[in-house]
Short mmCIF file of C-alpha atoms in Angstrom, two decimals:
data_model
loop_
_atom_site.label_atom_id
_atom_site.label_comp_id
_atom_site.label_asym_id
_atom_site.label_seq_id
_atom_site.Cartn_x
_atom_site.Cartn_y
_atom_site.Cartn_z
CA MET D 2 217.50 242.78 102.95
CA GLU D 3 220.34 240.60 101.72
CA LEU D 4 222.49 238.37 103.90
CA TYR D 5 225.93 237.39 102.67
CA SER D 6 226.71 234.24 104.58
CA PHE D 7 228.66 230.98 104.61
CA PHE D 8 226.78 227.95 105.86
CA ASN D 9 229.53 226.88 108.26
CA SER D 10 230.52 230.30 109.55
CA SER D 11 229.50 230.57 113.19
CA ALA D 12 229.24 234.36 112.93
CA SER D 13 226.84 233.97 109.98
CA TYR D 14 224.97 231.26 111.88
CA ARG D 15 224.37 233.71 114.75
CA VAL D 16 222.76 236.23 112.42
CA ARG D 17 220.63 233.60 110.71
CA ILE D 18 219.25 232.55 114.10
CA ALA D 19 218.52 236.16 115.01
CA LEU D 20 216.74 236.83 111.72
CA ASN D 21 214.61 233.74 112.20
CA LEU D 22 213.75 234.54 115.81
CA LYS D 23 212.66 237.99 114.70
CA GLU D 24 210.79 236.46 111.73
CA LEU D 25 212.60 238.61 109.19
CA ASP D 26 213.16 237.48 105.61
CA THR D 27 216.34 238.10 103.65
CA GLU D 28 217.77 237.06 100.33
CA TYR D 29 220.49 234.54 101.16
CA ILE D 30 223.72 234.90 99.18
CA GLY D 31 226.42 232.32 99.83
CA VAL D 32 230.05 233.42 100.09
CA ASN D 33 232.47 230.50 100.12
CA ILE D 34 235.17 231.46 102.60
CA ARG D 35 236.99 228.18 101.99
CA ASN D 36 237.64 229.43 98.47
CA LYS D 37 238.35 232.94 99.78
CA GLU D 38 235.40 234.47 97.95
CA ASN D 39 235.14 236.85 100.91
CA LEU D 40 238.48 238.37 99.88
CA GLN D 41 237.55 238.99 96.27
CA GLN D 42 237.63 242.63 95.25
CA ASP D 43 233.96 242.85 94.34
CA TYR D 44 232.80 241.56 97.74
CA VAL D 45 235.24 243.68 99.71
CA GLU D 46 234.46 246.88 97.82
CA LYS D 47 230.68 246.48 97.64
CA HIS D 48 229.68 244.69 100.82
CA ASN D 49 232.29 244.31 103.55
CA PRO D 50 235.65 246.14 103.50
CA VAL D 51 236.85 243.87 106.30
CA GLY D 52 236.52 240.86 103.99
CA LEU D 53 234.53 238.67 106.36
CA VAL D 54 231.09 237.12 106.59
CA PRO D 55 228.39 237.83 107.47
CA ALA D 56 227.37 241.05 105.78
CA LEU D 57 223.87 242.48 105.85
CA VAL D 58 222.62 244.81 103.12
CA ASP D 59 219.54 246.86 103.95
CA GLY D 60 218.99 249.53 101.32
CA ASN D 61 222.10 251.70 101.34
CA LEU D 62 223.38 250.18 104.56
CA HIS D 63 226.15 247.57 104.28
CA LEU D 64 226.96 246.17 107.71
CA GLY D 65 229.38 243.50 108.94
CA GLN D 66 230.07 241.86 112.33
CA SER D 67 227.36 239.72 113.87
CA LEU D 68 226.87 241.83 117.01
CA ALA D 69 226.49 245.05 115.01
CA ILE D 70 224.02 243.38 112.65
CA ILE D 71 221.84 241.88 115.40
CA ASP D 72 221.88 245.10 117.43
CA TYR D 73 220.79 246.97 114.28
CA LEU D 74 217.93 244.54 113.73
CA ASP D 75 216.86 244.90 117.37
CA GLY D 76 216.81 248.67 116.97
CA LYS D 77 215.01 248.68 113.65
CA TYR D 78 212.36 246.16 114.69
CA PRO D 79 211.73 246.86 118.39
CA GLU D 80 208.24 245.39 118.18
CA ARG D 81 209.68 241.95 117.47
CA LEU D 82 211.50 239.68 119.93
CA GLN D 83 214.28 241.69 121.55
CA LEU D 84 217.50 239.68 121.63
CA LEU D 85 219.48 242.28 123.57
CA PRO D 86 216.98 243.95 125.90
CA GLN D 87 216.97 247.70 126.36
CA ASP D 88 214.75 247.89 129.45
CA ASN D 89 216.74 245.75 131.91
CA LEU D 90 220.30 246.92 132.47
CA GLU D 91 221.39 243.87 134.45
CA LYS D 92 219.93 241.41 131.95
CA ARG D 93 221.56 243.26 129.06
CA ALA D 94 224.93 243.25 130.85
CA ARG D 95 224.74 239.52 131.64
CA ILE D 96 223.99 238.70 128.00
CA LEU D 97 226.85 240.89 126.78
CA GLU D 98 229.18 239.29 129.32
CA PHE D 99 228.29 235.83 128.03
CA ILE D 100 228.51 236.59 124.33
CA SER D 101 231.81 238.41 124.82
CA LEU D 102 233.24 235.21 126.26
CA ILE D 103 232.34 233.38 123.06
CA ALA D 104 233.06 236.18 120.60
CA CYS D 105 236.33 237.36 122.16
CA GLU D 106 237.80 234.42 124.07
CA ILE D 107 236.86 231.36 121.98
CA HIS D 108 235.92 232.16 118.41
CA PRO D 109 238.92 234.33 117.40
CA LEU D 110 241.40 231.67 118.47
CA ASN D 111 239.69 228.89 116.52
CA ASN D 112 238.33 230.47 113.36
CA LEU D 113 239.31 229.37 109.86
CA ARG D 114 241.93 232.09 109.36
CA VAL D 115 243.76 231.13 112.53
CA LEU D 116 243.64 227.40 111.83
CA ARG D 117 244.97 227.99 108.30
CA TYR D 118 247.81 230.10 109.69
CA LEU D 119 248.73 227.42 112.21
CA GLN D 120 248.98 224.79 109.49
CA ASN D 121 250.14 226.71 106.44
CA ASP D 122 252.50 229.25 107.99
CA LEU D 123 253.57 227.77 111.31
CA LYS D 124 253.56 224.23 109.86
CA LEU D 125 251.66 222.60 112.70
CA SER D 126 250.48 219.08 112.04
CA GLU D 127 246.80 218.17 111.89
CA GLU D 128 247.14 216.67 115.36
CA GLN D 129 248.77 219.81 116.76
CA LYS D 130 246.12 222.03 115.17
CA ASN D 131 243.39 219.91 116.77
CA GLN D 132 245.14 220.09 120.15
CA TRP D 133 245.13 223.88 119.84
CA TYR D 134 241.43 223.88 118.97
CA HIS D 135 240.42 221.51 121.76
CA HIS D 136 242.46 223.42 124.34
CA TRP D 137 240.69 226.74 123.70
CA ILE D 138 237.28 225.10 123.51
CA LYS D 139 237.87 223.54 126.91
CA GLU D 140 239.06 226.84 128.40
CA GLY D 141 236.19 228.83 126.94
CA LEU D 142 233.28 226.45 127.42
CA SER D 143 234.35 225.66 130.99
CA ALA D 144 234.10 229.36 131.72
CA ALA D 145 230.74 229.60 129.93
CA GLU D 146 229.38 226.69 131.96
CA ARG D 147 230.49 228.34 135.20
CA LEU D 148 229.00 231.66 134.13
CA LEU D 149 225.58 230.18 133.43
CA ASN D 150 225.62 228.05 136.57
CA LYS D 151 226.19 231.21 138.61
CA TYR D 152 224.07 233.76 136.74
CA GLY D 153 221.87 231.93 134.26
CA ALA D 154 218.23 232.37 135.18
CA GLY D 155 216.62 229.97 132.74
CA GLU D 156 216.28 226.23 132.40
CA GLN D 157 215.75 225.97 128.65
CA TRP D 158 217.57 229.10 127.47
CA CYS D 159 220.72 230.80 128.67
CA PHE D 160 218.90 233.64 130.46
CA TRP D 161 215.29 233.75 131.57
CA ASP D 162 212.49 232.11 129.62
CA THR D 163 213.01 233.31 126.04
CA PRO D 164 215.90 233.05 123.59
CA THR D 165 218.31 235.98 123.58
CA LEU D 166 221.53 236.96 121.89
CA ALA D 167 223.29 234.55 124.26
CA ASP D 168 221.58 231.58 122.64
CA CYS D 169 222.32 232.96 119.17
CA TYR D 170 226.01 232.83 120.09
CA LEU D 171 226.09 229.59 122.07
CA ILE D 172 224.54 227.20 119.56
CA PRO D 173 226.95 227.95 116.66
CA GLN D 174 229.93 227.61 119.00
CA ILE D 175 228.71 224.22 120.19
CA ALA D 176 228.15 223.17 116.57
CA ASN D 177 231.76 224.06 115.76
CA ALA D 178 233.05 222.15 118.77
CA GLU D 179 231.03 219.08 117.82
CA ARG D 180 232.28 219.27 114.24
CA MET D 181 235.85 219.26 115.58
CA LYS D 182 235.02 216.25 117.77
CA CYS D 183 235.56 217.99 121.11
CA ASP D 184 234.47 216.22 124.28
CA LEU D 185 231.53 218.26 125.57
CA SER D 186 230.46 215.99 128.42
CA ALA D 187 231.74 218.44 131.04
CA TYR D 188 229.17 221.07 130.06
CA PRO D 189 225.73 219.66 130.93
CA ARG D 190 224.01 223.03 131.18
CA LEU D 191 225.34 224.25 127.84
CA MET D 192 224.37 220.99 126.17
CA ALA D 193 220.87 220.97 127.68
CA ILE D 194 220.28 224.47 126.32
CA THR D 195 221.65 223.42 122.94
CA LYS D 196 219.41 220.36 122.81
CA HIS D 197 216.37 222.50 123.56
CA ALA D 198 217.31 225.21 121.08
CA LEU D 199 217.83 222.77 118.23
CA GLN D 200 214.18 221.77 118.48
CA HIS D 201 213.05 225.37 117.90
CA PRO D 202 212.03 226.23 114.30
CA ALA D 203 214.24 229.34 114.18
CA PHE D 204 217.33 227.34 115.08
CA ILE D 205 216.44 224.46 112.77
CA LYS D 206 216.01 226.83 109.84
CA ALA D 207 219.36 228.50 110.63
CA SER D 208 221.34 225.24 110.88
CA PRO D 209 224.27 224.89 108.47
CA GLN D 210 222.81 221.82 106.72
CA ASN D 211 219.65 223.77 105.87
CA GLN D 212 221.43 226.56 103.95
CA ALA D 213 221.42 226.88 100.18
CA ASP D 214 225.23 226.82 100.04
CA PHE D 215 225.62 223.75 102.26
CA ILE D 216 228.53 221.50 101.31
CA ALA D 217 228.40 217.99 102.76
#
């Protein structure tokens, strides 16, 4: 398998964590989204017509979107750690509820394309752009904290006693928020889970600074 990824892309980060948790090897191919390599004709035509990262290539299959990729890996390798369980309907629903909060309510509002549009097209200042970012992080992570406080059934991971898709989504979002200097002190449960996860080999290996295309 090949993984087309950008070290600082949270969607790519999710897939890297999942691959590591499932102990699957891929050839890592960096795609610099800051330089818009993801929009180059060769990448769009061959790997991802949407023009985003990540993209997974497995034989003749070319697949984008982190949820689709991880669900595919779960289905193809059912004997390995299941990140989105098939045998517990309530557990599966809770995980999907949590990741949808991150994937639909936080990430789309604060990704690179949106921030570029705010600055380059709408002419927001750096301060205004940061206010936008911090506002949606506060809205989203406050909801995530409440969700886990009410339904989370684990102390070290988001749900139960093993990492799931929820943790694959949470840790990259926290990393982004920290990079943008957001105040995360109001989310003790999220931060405790993050601290624990970042000591796990799969999460360490997936970290942005440990990728071949890392830019300091």
